[in-house]
CSV table of N, CA and C in Angstrom, one decimal:
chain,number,residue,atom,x,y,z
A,1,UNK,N,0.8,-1.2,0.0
A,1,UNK,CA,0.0,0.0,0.0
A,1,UNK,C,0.9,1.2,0.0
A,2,UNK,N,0.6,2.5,-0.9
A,2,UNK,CA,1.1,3.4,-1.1
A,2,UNK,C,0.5,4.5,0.4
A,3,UNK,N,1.4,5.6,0.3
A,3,UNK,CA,0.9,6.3,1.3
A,3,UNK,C,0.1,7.2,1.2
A,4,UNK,N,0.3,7.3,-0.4
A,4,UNK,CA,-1.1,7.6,-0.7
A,4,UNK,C,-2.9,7.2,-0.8
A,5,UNK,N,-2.2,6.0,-0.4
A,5,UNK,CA,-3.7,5.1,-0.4
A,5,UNK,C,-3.9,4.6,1.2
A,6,UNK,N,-3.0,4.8,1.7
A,6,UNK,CA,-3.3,4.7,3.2
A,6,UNK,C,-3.7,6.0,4.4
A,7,UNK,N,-3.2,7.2,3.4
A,7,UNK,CA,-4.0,8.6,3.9
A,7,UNK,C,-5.4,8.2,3.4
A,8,UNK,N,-5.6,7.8,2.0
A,8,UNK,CA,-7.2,8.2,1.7
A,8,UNK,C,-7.8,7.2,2.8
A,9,UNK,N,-7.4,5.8,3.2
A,9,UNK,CA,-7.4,4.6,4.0
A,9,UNK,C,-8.0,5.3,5.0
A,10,UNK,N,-7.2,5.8,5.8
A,10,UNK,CA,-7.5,7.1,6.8
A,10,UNK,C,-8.3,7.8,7.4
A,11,UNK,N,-8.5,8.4,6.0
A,11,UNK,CA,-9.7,9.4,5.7
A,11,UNK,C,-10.8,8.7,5.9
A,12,UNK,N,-11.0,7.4,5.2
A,12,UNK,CA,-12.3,6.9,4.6
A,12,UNK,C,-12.5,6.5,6.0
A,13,UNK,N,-12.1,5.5,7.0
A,13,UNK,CA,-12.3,5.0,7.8
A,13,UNK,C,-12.3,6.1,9.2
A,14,UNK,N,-11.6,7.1,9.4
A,14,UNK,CA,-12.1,7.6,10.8
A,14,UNK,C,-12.1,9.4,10.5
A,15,UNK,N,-12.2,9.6,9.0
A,15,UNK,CA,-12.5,11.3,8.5
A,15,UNK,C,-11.8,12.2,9.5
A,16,UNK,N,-10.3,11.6,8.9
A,16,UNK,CA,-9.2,12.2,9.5
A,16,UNK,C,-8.9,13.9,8.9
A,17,UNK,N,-9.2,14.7,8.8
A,17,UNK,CA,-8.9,15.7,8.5
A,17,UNK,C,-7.4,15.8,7.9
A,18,UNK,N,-6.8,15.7,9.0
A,18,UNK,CA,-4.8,16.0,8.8
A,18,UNK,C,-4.8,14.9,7.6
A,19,UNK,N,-5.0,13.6,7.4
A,19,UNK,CA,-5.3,12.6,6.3
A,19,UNK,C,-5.6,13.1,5.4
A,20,UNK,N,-6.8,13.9,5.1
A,20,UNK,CA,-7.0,14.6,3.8
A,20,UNK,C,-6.1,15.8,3.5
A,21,UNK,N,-6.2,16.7,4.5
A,21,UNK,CA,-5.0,17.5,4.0
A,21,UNK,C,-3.8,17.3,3.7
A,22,UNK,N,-3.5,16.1,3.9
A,22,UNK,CA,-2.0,15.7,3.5
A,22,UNK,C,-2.2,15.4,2.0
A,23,UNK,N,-3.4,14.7,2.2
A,23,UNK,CA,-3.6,14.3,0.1
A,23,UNK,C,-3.6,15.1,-0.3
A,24,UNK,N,-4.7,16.5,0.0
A,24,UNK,CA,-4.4,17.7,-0.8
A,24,UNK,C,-3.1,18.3,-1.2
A,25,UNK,N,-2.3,18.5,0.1
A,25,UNK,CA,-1.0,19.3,0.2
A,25,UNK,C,0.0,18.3,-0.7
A,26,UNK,N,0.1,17.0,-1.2
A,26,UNK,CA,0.7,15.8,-2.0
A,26,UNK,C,0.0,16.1,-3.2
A,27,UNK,N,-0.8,16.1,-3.6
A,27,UNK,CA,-1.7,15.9,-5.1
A,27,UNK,C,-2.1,17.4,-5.4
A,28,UNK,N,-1.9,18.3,-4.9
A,28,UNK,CA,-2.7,19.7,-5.2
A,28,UNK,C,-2.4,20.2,-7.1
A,29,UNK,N,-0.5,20.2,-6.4
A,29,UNK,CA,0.2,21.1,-7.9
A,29,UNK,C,-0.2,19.9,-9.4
A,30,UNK,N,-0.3,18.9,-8.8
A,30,UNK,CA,-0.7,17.6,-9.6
A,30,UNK,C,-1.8,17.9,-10.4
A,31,UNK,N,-2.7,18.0,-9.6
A,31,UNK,CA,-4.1,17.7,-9.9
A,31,UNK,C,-4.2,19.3,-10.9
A,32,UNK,N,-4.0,20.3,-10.6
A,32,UNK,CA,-4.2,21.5,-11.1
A,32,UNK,C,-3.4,21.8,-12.4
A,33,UNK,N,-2.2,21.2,-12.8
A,33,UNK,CA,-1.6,21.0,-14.0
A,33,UNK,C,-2.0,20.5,-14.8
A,34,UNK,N,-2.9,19.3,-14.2
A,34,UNK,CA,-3.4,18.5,-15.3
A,34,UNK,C,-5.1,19.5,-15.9
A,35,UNK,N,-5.6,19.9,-14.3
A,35,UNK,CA,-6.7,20.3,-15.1
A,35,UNK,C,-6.5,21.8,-15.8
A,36,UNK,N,-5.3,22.5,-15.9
A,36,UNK,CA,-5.0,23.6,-16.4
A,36,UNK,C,-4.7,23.3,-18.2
A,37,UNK,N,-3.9,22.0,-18.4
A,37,UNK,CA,-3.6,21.7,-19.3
A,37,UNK,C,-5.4,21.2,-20.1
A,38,UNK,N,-6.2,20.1,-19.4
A,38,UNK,CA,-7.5,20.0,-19.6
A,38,UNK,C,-8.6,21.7,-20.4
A,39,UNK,N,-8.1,22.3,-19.8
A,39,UNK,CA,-8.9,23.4,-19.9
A,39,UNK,C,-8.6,24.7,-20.7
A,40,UNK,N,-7.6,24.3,-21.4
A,40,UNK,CA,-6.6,25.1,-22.7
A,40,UNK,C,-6.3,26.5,-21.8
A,41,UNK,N,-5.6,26.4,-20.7
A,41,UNK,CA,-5.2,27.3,-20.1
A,41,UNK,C,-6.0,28.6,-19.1
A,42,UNK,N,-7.5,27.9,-19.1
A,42,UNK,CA,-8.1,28.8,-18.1
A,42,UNK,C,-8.0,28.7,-16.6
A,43,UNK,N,-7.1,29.5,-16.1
A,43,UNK,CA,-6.6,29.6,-14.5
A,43,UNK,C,-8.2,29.3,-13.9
A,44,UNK,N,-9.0,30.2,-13.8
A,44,UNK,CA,-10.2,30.1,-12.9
A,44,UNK,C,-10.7,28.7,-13.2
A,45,UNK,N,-10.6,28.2,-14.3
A,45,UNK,CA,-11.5,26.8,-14.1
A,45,UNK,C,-10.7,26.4,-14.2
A,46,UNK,N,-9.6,25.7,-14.2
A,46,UNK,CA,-8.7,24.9,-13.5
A,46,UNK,C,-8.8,24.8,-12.0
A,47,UNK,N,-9.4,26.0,-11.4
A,47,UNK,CA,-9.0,25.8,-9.7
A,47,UNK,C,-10.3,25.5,-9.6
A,48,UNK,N,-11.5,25.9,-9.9
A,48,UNK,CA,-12.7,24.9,-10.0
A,48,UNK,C,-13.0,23.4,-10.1
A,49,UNK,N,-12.1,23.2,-11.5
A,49,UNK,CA,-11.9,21.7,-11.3
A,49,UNK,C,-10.9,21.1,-10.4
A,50,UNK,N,-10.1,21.7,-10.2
A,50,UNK,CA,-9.0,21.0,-8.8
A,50,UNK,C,-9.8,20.7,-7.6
A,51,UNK,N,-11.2,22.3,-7.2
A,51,UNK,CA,-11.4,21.8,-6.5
A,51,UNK,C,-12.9,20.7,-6.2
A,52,UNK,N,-13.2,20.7,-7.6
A,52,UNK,CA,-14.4,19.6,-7.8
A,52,UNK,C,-13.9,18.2,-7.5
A,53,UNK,N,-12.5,18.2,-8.3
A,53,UNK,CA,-11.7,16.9,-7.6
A,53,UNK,C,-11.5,16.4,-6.6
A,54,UNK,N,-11.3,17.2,-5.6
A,54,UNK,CA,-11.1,17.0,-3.9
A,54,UNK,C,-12.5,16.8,-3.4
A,55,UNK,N,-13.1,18.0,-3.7
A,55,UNK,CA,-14.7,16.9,-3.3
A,55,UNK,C,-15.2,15.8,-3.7
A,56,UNK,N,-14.8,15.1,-4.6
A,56,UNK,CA,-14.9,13.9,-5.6
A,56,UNK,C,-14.7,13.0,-4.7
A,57,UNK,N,-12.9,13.0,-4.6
A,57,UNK,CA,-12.3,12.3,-3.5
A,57,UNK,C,-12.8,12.2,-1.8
A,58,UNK,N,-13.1,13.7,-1.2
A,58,UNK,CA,-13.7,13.5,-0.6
A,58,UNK,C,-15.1,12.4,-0.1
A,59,UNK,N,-16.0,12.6,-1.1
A,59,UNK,CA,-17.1,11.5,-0.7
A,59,UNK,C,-16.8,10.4,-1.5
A,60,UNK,N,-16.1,10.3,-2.1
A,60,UNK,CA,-16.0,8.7,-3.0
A,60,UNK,C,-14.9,8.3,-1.9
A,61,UNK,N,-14.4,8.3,-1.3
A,61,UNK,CA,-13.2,7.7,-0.4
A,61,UNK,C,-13.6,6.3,-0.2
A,62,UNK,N,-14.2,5.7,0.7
A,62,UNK,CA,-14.8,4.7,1.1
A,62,UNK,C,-14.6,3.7,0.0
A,63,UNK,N,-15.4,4.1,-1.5
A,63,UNK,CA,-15.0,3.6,-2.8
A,63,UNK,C,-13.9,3.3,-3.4
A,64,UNK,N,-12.8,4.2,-3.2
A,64,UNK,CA,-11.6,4.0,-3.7
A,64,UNK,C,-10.6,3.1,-3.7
């Protein structure tokens, strides 16, 4: 198991806060390059979709 799948692990099982923030604070610059590139360079919706993603992850946790 990655430690990244053992924060979400974490998360999903006792909605550890610091657990999520740590995913965020790991995956943020990640996730926002990709949806910058997705979005033919629009800054404001790129950080929309960064942060549609995190809520994503958020409630789908348990699933992942």
């Amino acid at each position: 198991m990655t430690e990244g799948q053992r924060l979400l692990a974490e998360y999903a099982q006792s909605g550890s806060e610091a657990a999520f923030r740590e995913i965020v604070t790991r995956y943020l610059d990640l996730t926002y390059s990709t949806a910058i590139r997705l979005v033919d360079g629009d800054a404001h919706l790129a950080q929309d979709v960064t942060q549609l993603v995190f809520i994503d992850v958020a409630r789908m946790a348990c699933s992942l």
